mmCIF file with all atom_site columns, C-alpha atoms in Angstrom:
data_model
loop_
_atom_site.group_PDB
_atom_site.id
_atom_site.type_symbol
_atom_site.label_atom_id
_atom_site.label_alt_id
_atom_site.label_comp_id
_atom_site.label_asym_id
_atom_site.label_entity_id
_atom_site.label_seq_id
_atom_site.pdbx_PDB_ins_code
_atom_site.Cartn_x
_atom_site.Cartn_y
_atom_site.Cartn_z
_atom_site.occupancy
_atom_site.B_iso_or_equiv
_atom_site.pdbx_formal_charge
_atom_site.auth_seq_id
_atom_site.auth_comp_id
_atom_site.auth_asym_id
_atom_site.auth_atom_id
_atom_site.pdbx_PDB_model_num
ATOM 1  C CA . UNK A 1 1  ? -36.788 -17.038 -4.491  1.00 0.00 ? 161 UNK A CA 1
ATOM 2  C CA . UNK A 1 2  ? -33.384 -19.000 -4.433  1.00 0.00 ? 162 UNK A CA 1
ATOM 3  C CA . UNK A 1 3  ? -31.610 -19.471 -1.400  1.00 0.00 ? 163 UNK A CA 1
ATOM 4  C CA . UNK A 1 4  ? -27.836 -19.604 -0.506  1.00 0.00 ? 164 UNK A CA 1
ATOM 5  C CA . UNK A 1 5  ? -26.188 -19.550 2.758   1.00 0.00 ? 165 UNK A CA 1
ATOM 6  C CA . UNK A 1 6  ? -23.614 -16.714 3.814   1.00 0.00 ? 166 UNK A CA 1
ATOM 7  C CA . UNK A 1 7  ? -22.285 -15.136 6.594   1.00 0.00 ? 167 UNK A CA 1
ATOM 8  C CA . UNK A 1 8  ? -24.407 -12.725 8.263   1.00 0.00 ? 168 UNK A CA 1
ATOM 9  C CA . UNK A 1 9  ? -22.625 -9.683  9.927   1.00 0.00 ? 169 UNK A CA 1
ATOM 10 C CA . UNK A 1 10 ? -25.698 -9.080  12.305  1.00 0.00 ? 170 UNK A CA 1
ATOM 11 C CA . UNK A 1 11 ? -26.711 -12.791 13.141  1.00 0.00 ? 171 UNK A CA 1
ATOM 12 C CA . UNK A 1 12 ? -22.853 -13.094 13.212  1.00 0.00 ? 172 UNK A CA 1
ATOM 13 C CA . UNK A 1 13 ? -23.075 -16.599 11.877  1.00 0.00 ? 173 UNK A CA 1
ATOM 14 C CA . UNK A 1 14 ? -24.006 -18.332 8.397   1.00 0.00 ? 174 UNK A CA 1
ATOM 15 C CA . UNK A 1 15 ? -27.588 -17.746 7.426   1.00 0.00 ? 175 UNK A CA 1
ATOM 16 C CA . UNK A 1 16 ? -29.599 -18.848 4.742   1.00 0.00 ? 176 UNK A CA 1
ATOM 17 C CA . UNK A 1 17 ? -30.197 -15.692 2.415   1.00 0.00 ? 177 UNK A CA 1
ATOM 18 C CA . UNK A 1 18 ? -32.950 -15.221 -0.142  1.00 0.00 ? 178 UNK A CA 1
ATOM 19 C CA . UNK A 1 19 ? -33.669 -13.260 -3.120  1.00 0.00 ? 179 UNK A CA 1
ATOM 20 C CA . UNK A 1 20 ? -36.474 -10.967 -2.499  1.00 0.00 ? 180 UNK A CA 1
ATOM 21 C CA . UNK A 1 21 ? -38.836 -10.332 -5.674  1.00 0.00 ? 181 UNK A CA 1
ATOM 22 C CA . UNK A 1 22 ? -37.181 -7.637  -7.510  1.00 0.00 ? 182 UNK A CA 1
ATOM 23 C CA . UNK A 1 23 ? -38.420 -4.092  -8.317  1.00 0.00 ? 183 UNK A CA 1
ATOM 24 C CA . UNK A 1 24 ? -35.984 -3.229  -10.688 1.00 0.00 ? 184 UNK A CA 1
ATOM 25 C CA . UNK A 1 25 ? -36.424 -6.104  -13.310 1.00 0.00 ? 185 UNK A CA 1
ATOM 26 C CA . UNK A 1 26 ? -33.190 -8.304  -12.885 1.00 0.00 ? 186 UNK A CA 1
ATOM 27 C CA . UNK A 1 27 ? -35.217 -11.378 -12.544 1.00 0.00 ? 187 UNK A CA 1
ATOM 28 C CA . UNK A 1 28 ? -32.775 -14.030 -11.272 1.00 0.00 ? 188 UNK A CA 1
ATOM 29 C CA . UNK A 1 29 ? -29.979 -11.835 -11.806 1.00 0.00 ? 189 UNK A CA 1
ATOM 30 C CA . UNK A 1 30 ? -30.929 -9.630  -9.001  1.00 0.00 ? 190 UNK A CA 1
ATOM 31 C CA . UNK A 1 31 ? -27.927 -8.481  -6.718  1.00 0.00 ? 191 UNK A CA 1
ATOM 32 C CA . UNK A 1 32 ? -29.858 -7.971  -3.664  1.00 0.00 ? 192 UNK A CA 1
ATOM 33 C CA . UNK A 1 33 ? -30.288 -10.790 -0.796  1.00 0.00 ? 193 UNK A CA 1
ATOM 34 C CA . UNK A 1 34 ? -31.807 -10.836 2.602   1.00 0.00 ? 194 UNK A CA 1
ATOM 35 C CA . UNK A 1 35 ? -31.142 -12.732 5.379   1.00 0.00 ? 195 UNK A CA 1
ATOM 36 C CA . UNK A 1 36 ? -33.907 -15.106 6.603   1.00 0.00 ? 196 UNK A CA 1
ATOM 37 C CA . UNK A 1 37 ? -32.684 -14.947 10.572  1.00 0.00 ? 197 UNK A CA 1
ATOM 38 C CA . UNK A 1 38 ? -32.644 -10.954 10.652  1.00 0.00 ? 198 UNK A CA 1
ATOM 39 C CA . UNK A 1 39 ? -33.714 -9.512  7.477   1.00 0.00 ? 199 UNK A CA 1
ATOM 40 C CA . UNK A 1 40 ? -30.230 -7.679  7.199   1.00 0.00 ? 200 UNK A CA 1
ATOM 41 C CA . UNK A 1 41 ? -29.700 -6.879  3.167   1.00 0.00 ? 201 UNK A CA 1
ATOM 42 C CA . UNK A 1 42 ? -26.714 -7.714  1.584   1.00 0.00 ? 202 UNK A CA 1
ATOM 43 C CA . UNK A 1 43 ? -25.854 -6.335  -2.467  1.00 0.00 ? 203 UNK A CA 1
ATOM 44 C CA . UNK A 1 44 ? -23.721 -9.038  -4.159  1.00 0.00 ? 204 UNK A CA 1
ATOM 45 C CA . UNK A 1 45 ? -21.946 -6.976  -6.852  1.00 0.00 ? 205 UNK A CA 1
ATOM 46 C CA . UNK A 1 46 ? -19.932 -8.633  -9.493  1.00 0.00 ? 206 UNK A CA 1
ATOM 47 C CA . UNK A 1 47 ? -17.173 -7.018  -11.892 1.00 0.00 ? 207 UNK A CA 1
ATOM 48 C CA . UNK A 1 48 ? -15.837 -7.409  -15.360 1.00 0.00 ? 208 UNK A CA 1
ATOM 49 C CA . UNK A 1 49 ? -12.526 -6.072  -15.761 1.00 0.00 ? 209 UNK A CA 1
ATOM 50 C CA . UNK A 1 50 ? -10.807 -5.805  -19.291 1.00 0.00 ? 210 UNK A CA 1
ATOM 51 C CA . UNK A 1 51 ? -7.682  -6.963  -19.379 1.00 0.00 ? 211 UNK A CA 1
ATOM 52 C CA . UNK A 1 52 ? -5.123  -4.352  -19.165 1.00 0.00 ? 212 UNK A CA 1
ATOM 53 C CA . UNK A 1 53 ? -2.233  -3.775  -22.028 1.00 0.00 ? 213 UNK A CA 1
ATOM 54 C CA . UNK A 1 54 ? 1.214   -4.234  -21.204 1.00 0.00 ? 214 UNK A CA 1
ATOM 55 C CA . UNK A 1 55 ? 3.303   -1.453  -21.959 1.00 0.00 ? 215 UNK A CA 1
ATOM 56 C CA . UNK A 1 56 ? 5.675   -1.448  -24.701 1.00 0.00 ? 216 UNK A CA 1
ATOM 57 C CA . UNK A 1 57 ? 8.664   -3.815  -22.843 1.00 0.00 ? 217 UNK A CA 1
ATOM 58 C CA . UNK A 1 58 ? 11.096  -3.206  -25.689 1.00 0.00 ? 218 UNK A CA 1
ATOM 59 C CA . UNK A 1 59 ? 14.238  -2.602  -24.192 1.00 0.00 ? 219 UNK A CA 1
ATOM 60 C CA . UNK A 1 60 ? 16.206  0.708   -24.810 1.00 0.00 ? 220 UNK A CA 1
ATOM 61 C CA . UNK A 1 61 ? 20.097  1.049   -24.290 1.00 0.00 ? 221 UNK A CA 1
ATOM 62 C CA . UNK A 1 62 ? 20.662  2.743   -21.091 1.00 0.00 ? 222 UNK A CA 1
ATOM 63 C CA . UNK A 1 63 ? 22.936  5.733   -20.841 1.00 0.00 ? 223 UNK A CA 1
ATOM 64 C CA . UNK A 1 64 ? 26.281  3.678   -19.944 1.00 0.00 ? 224 UNK A CA 1
ATOM 65 C CA . UNK A 1 65 ? 25.331  0.968   -22.274 1.00 0.00 ? 225 UNK A CA 1
ATOM 66 C CA . UNK A 1 66 ? 25.784  0.402   -26.107 1.00 0.00 ? 226 UNK A CA 1
ATOM 67 C CA . UNK A 1 67 ? 23.559  -1.601  -28.178 1.00 0.00 ? 227 UNK A CA 1
ATOM 68 C CA . UNK A 1 68 ? 25.377  -4.456  -29.827 1.00 0.00 ? 228 UNK A CA 1
#
């Protein structure tokens, strides 16, 4: 079990949280943590975002302008 301190809304303070044995097979990467003070469970979710592709930024001549 690993321990870390996080804010617990139920305890209204920073408490140690521990990872329970994971039944889903995540092992050390299990996203579930339990507050050791009150037993409240939290889910730590991480997201991996792909970089967005920028739109084509070539300048186009506007109606009142002429390209030089």
